[in-house]
Short mmCIF file of C-alpha atoms in Angstrom, two decimals:
data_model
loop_
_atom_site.label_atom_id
_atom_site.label_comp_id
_atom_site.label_asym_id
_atom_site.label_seq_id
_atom_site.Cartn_x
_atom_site.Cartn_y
_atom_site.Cartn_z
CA UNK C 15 91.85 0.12 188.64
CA UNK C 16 88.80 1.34 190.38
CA UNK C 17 89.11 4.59 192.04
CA UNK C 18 86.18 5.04 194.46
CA UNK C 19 86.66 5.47 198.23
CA UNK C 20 90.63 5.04 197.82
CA UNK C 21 92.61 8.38 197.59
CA UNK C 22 95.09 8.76 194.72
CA UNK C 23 93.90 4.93 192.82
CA UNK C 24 92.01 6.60 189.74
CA UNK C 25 91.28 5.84 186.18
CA UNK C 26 92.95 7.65 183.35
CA UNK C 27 89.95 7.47 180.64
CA UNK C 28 87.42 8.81 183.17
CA UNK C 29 88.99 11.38 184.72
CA UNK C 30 89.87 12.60 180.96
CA UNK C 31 85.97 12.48 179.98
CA UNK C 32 85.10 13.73 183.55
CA UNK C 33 87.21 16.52 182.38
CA UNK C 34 86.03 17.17 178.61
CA UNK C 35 82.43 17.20 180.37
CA UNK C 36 83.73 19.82 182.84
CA UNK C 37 85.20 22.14 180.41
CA UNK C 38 82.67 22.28 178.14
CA UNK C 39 80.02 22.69 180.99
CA UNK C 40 81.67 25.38 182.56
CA UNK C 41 82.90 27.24 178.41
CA UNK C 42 86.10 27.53 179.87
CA UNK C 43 89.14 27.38 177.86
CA UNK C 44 91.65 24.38 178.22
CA UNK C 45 94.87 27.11 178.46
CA UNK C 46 92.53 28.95 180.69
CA UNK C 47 92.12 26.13 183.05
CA UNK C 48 95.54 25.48 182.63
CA UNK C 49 96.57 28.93 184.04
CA UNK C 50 94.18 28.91 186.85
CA UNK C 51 95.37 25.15 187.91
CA UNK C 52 99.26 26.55 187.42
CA UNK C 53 100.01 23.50 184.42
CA UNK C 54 101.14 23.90 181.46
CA UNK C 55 98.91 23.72 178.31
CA UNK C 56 101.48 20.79 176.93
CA UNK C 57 101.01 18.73 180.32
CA UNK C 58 96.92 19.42 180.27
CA UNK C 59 96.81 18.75 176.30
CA UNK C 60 98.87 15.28 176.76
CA UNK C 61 97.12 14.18 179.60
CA UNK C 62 93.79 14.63 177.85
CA UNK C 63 95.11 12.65 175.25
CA UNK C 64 96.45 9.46 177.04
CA UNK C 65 99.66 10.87 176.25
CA UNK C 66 100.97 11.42 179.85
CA UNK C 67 99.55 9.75 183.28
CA UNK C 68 97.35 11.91 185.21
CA UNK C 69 99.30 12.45 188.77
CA UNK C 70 97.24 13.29 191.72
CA UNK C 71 98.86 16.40 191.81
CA UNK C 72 97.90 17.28 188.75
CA UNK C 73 94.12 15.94 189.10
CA UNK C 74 94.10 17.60 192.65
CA UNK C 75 95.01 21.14 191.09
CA UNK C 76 92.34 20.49 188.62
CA UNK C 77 89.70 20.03 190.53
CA UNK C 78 90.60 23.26 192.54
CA UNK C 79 90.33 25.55 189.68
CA UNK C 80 87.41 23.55 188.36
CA UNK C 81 85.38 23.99 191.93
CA UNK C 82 84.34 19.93 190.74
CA UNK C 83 85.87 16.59 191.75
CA UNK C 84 86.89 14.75 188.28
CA UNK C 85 87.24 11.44 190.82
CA UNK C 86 84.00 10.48 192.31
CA UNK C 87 82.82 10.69 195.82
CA UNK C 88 85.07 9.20 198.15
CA UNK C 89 83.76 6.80 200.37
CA UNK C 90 84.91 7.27 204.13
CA UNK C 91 83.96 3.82 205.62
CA UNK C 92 84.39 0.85 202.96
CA UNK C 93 80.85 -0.69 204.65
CA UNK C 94 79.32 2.23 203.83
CA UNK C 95 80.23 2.13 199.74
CA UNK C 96 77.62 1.61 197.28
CA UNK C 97 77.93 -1.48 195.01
CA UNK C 98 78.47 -0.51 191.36
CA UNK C 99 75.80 -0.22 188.83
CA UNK C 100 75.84 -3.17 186.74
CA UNK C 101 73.32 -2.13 184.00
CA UNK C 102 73.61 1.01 181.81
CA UNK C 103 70.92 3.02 181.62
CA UNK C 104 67.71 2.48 179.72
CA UNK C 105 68.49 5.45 177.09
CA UNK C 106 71.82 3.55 176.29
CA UNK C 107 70.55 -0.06 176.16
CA UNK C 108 70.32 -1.26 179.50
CA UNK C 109 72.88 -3.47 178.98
CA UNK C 110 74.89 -5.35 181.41
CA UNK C 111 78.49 -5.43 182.72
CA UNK C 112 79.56 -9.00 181.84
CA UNK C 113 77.49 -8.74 178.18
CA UNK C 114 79.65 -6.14 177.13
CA UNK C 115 83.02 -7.57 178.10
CA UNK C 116 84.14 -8.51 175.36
CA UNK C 117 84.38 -4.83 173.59
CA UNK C 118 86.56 -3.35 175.91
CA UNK C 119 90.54 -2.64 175.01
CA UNK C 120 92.57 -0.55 172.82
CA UNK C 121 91.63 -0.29 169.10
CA UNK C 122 92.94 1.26 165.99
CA UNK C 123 90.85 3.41 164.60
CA UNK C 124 90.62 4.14 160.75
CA UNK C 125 88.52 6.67 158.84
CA UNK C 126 89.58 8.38 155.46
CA UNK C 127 91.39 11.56 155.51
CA UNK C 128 88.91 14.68 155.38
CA UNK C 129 92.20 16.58 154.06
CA UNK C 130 94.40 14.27 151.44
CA UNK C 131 92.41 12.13 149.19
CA UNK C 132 92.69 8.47 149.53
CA UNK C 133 95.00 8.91 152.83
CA UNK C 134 93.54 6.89 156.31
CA UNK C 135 93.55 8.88 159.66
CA UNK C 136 94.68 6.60 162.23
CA UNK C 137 94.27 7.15 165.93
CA UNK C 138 93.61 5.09 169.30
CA UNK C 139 90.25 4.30 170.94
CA UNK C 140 90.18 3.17 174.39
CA UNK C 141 86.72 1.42 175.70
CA UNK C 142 85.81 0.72 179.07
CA UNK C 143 83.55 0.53 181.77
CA UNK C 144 83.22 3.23 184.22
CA UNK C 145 82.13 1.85 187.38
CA UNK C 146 80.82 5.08 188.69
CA UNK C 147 78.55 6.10 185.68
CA UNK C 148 77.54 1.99 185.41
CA UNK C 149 78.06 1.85 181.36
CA UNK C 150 80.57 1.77 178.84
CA UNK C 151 82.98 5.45 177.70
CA UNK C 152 85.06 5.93 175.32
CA UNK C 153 88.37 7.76 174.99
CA UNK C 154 90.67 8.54 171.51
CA UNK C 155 94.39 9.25 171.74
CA UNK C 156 97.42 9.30 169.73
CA UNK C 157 95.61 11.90 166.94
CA UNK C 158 97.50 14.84 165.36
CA UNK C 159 95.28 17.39 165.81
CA UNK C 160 94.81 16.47 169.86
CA UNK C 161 92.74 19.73 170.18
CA UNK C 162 89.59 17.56 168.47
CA UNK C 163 89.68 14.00 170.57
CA UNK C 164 86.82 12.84 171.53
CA UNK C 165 85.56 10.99 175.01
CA UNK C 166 82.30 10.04 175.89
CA UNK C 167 79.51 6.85 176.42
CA UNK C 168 78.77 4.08 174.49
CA UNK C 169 75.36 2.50 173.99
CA UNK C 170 74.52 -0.57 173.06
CA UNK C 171 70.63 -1.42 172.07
CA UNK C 172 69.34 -4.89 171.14
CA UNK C 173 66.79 -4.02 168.90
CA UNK C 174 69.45 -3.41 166.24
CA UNK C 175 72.16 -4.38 167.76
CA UNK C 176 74.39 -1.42 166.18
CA UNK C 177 76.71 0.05 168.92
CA UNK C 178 76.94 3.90 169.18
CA UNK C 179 79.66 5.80 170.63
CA UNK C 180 78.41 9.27 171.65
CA UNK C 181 80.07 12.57 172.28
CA UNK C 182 77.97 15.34 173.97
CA UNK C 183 80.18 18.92 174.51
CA UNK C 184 77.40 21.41 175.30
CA UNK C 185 74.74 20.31 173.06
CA UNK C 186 76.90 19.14 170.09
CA UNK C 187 77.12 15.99 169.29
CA UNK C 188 79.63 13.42 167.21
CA UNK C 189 78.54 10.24 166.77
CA UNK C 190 80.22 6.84 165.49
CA UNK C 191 77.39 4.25 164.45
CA UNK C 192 79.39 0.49 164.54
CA UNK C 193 77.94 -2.96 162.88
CA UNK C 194 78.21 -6.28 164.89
CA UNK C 195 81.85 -7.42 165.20
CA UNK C 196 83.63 -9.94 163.16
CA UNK C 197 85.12 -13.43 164.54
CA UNK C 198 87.94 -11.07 164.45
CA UNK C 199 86.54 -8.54 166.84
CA UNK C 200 86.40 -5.88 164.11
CA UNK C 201 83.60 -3.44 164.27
CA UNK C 202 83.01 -1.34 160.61
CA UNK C 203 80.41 1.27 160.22
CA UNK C 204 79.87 4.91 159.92
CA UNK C 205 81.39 8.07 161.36
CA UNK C 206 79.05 11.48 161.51
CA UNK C 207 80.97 14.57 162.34
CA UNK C 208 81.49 18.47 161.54
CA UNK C 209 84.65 19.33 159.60
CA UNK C 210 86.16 22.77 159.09
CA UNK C 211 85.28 24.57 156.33
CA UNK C 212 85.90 28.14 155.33
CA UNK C 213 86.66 30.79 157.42
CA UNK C 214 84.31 29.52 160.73
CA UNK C 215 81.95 27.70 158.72
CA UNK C 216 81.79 23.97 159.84
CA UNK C 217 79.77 21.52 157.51
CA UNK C 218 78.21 18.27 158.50
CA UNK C 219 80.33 15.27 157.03
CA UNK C 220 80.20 11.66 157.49
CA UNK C 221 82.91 8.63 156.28
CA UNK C 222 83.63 4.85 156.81
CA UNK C 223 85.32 4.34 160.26
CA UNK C 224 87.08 0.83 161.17
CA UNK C 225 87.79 -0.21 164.85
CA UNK C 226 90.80 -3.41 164.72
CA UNK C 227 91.40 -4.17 168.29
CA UNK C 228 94.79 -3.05 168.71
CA UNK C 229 96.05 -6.48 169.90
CA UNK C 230 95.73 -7.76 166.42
CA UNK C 231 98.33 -4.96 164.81
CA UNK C 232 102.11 -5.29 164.69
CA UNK C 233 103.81 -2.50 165.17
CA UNK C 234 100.50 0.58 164.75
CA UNK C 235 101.09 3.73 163.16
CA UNK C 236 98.94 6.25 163.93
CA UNK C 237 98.38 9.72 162.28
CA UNK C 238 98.14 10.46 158.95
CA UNK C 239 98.95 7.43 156.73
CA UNK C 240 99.10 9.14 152.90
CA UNK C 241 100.87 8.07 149.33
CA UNK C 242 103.77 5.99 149.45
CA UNK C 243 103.35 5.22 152.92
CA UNK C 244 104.43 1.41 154.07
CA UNK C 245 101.32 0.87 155.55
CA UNK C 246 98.50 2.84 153.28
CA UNK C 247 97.45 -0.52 151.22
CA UNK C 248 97.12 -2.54 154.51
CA UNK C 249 95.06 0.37 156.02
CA UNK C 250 92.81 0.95 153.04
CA UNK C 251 92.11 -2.86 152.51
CA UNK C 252 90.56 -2.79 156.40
CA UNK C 253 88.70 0.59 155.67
CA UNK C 254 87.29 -0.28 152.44
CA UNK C 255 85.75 -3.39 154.06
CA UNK C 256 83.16 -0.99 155.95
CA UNK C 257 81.22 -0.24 152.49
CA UNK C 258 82.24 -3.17 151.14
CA UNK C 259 81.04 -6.30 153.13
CA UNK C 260 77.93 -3.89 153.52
CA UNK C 261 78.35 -2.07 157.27
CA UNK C 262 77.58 1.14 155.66
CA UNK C 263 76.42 2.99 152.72
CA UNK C 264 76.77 6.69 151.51
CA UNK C 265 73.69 7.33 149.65
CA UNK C 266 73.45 10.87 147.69
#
């Protein structure tokens, strides 16, 4: 539900990347922020990770000890509000509103394990328009390690087509590089990362990723899906179709 110009209607996903965007702007720890906005680093953590609704008390405390409204600019007379962008920006495609319909919802995500050979990590990705920002953002839930999920925009250029879904935290960047979907709405392609190595050290890796919209999956299990699992073949049969139908390749 839009959230613009109507106290306490807000969406979820945006106010959680509004969020990442501020904490990372402002290098402030998240059980820091939780202190100063008198939460607790469970109800912050949860909420960041689609877990747990954001209240308006809770997005009202934020914003006080964040000095920045994670809501939009509320409009006082309803005349007065500013229709919507309805085309992203130029650096993301300029695409429009109704062309990109069809990618937003819930979706599985699968990559490989960067921990347990031949296990699948499996998490939710949320995609939606933000009708503030006027182009598509992204939000992941339901991962094990919380601490690393990942919010941010989605562009969508015709000249190849490909669909990127971009994370920016203070000049680093994460990026997930998706094929044209399937008849089945199923996007394959590549995920580039940094995974920790020894000590501080993190190293630059990069792995098949596979987005099922959720709709299509009875009964998802998300986390860590390893040997002897129920659902490891099923997993591994979608993942491996990302290199194998030819939406990616790993070149040495």
């Amino acid at each position: 539900m839009g959230y613009a110009g109507v106290i306490g209607e807000f969406d979820d996903a945006v106010v959680a990347v509004r969020l990442r965007e501020e904490i990372a702007r402002q290098r402030i720890s998240r059980a820091g922020l939780a202190q100063s906005a008198r939460l607790s680093v469970s109800t912050l953590e949860k909420a960041l990770s689609g877990r747990r609704r954001f209240t308006l008390a809770t997005i009202v405390r934020l914003e006080e000890a964040l000095g920045a409204s994670l809501r939009g600019s509320a409009v006082a007379e309803p005349e007065l509000a500013v229709a919507s962008p309805m085309l992203a920006p130029a650096e993301m495609g300029s695409y429009s509103r109704p062309a990109v319909r069809w990618i937003e919802g819930e979706y599985l995500t699968l990559r490989a394990s960067f921990g347990e050979d031949g296990a699948v990590y499996a998490y939710r990705t949320d995609i939606r328009w933000d009708d503030a920002k006027g182009h598509l953002i992204f939000s992941e839930s339901d991962r094990l390690d919380a601490t690393f999920e990942q919010g941010g925009f989605v562009s969508m250029p015709h000249l190849s087509g490909h669909t990127y879904l971009m994370t920016s935290e203070a000049g680093q960047y994460r990026m997930i590089m998706l094929g044209r979907a399937t008849r089945e709405q199923r996007m394959f392609g590549l995920l580039s990362t940094l995974q920790v190595g020894k000590g501080s050290q993190l190293v630059p890796v990069s792995c098949p990723v596979a987005f099922v919209p959720l709709e299509e999956v009875v009964d998802p299990v998300f986390g860590l899906v390893s040997e002897g699992h129920a659902r490891l073949e099923e997993y591994r049969v979608v993942l491996n179709m990302a290199m194998g139908d030819d939406f990616c390749r790993l070149r040495e």
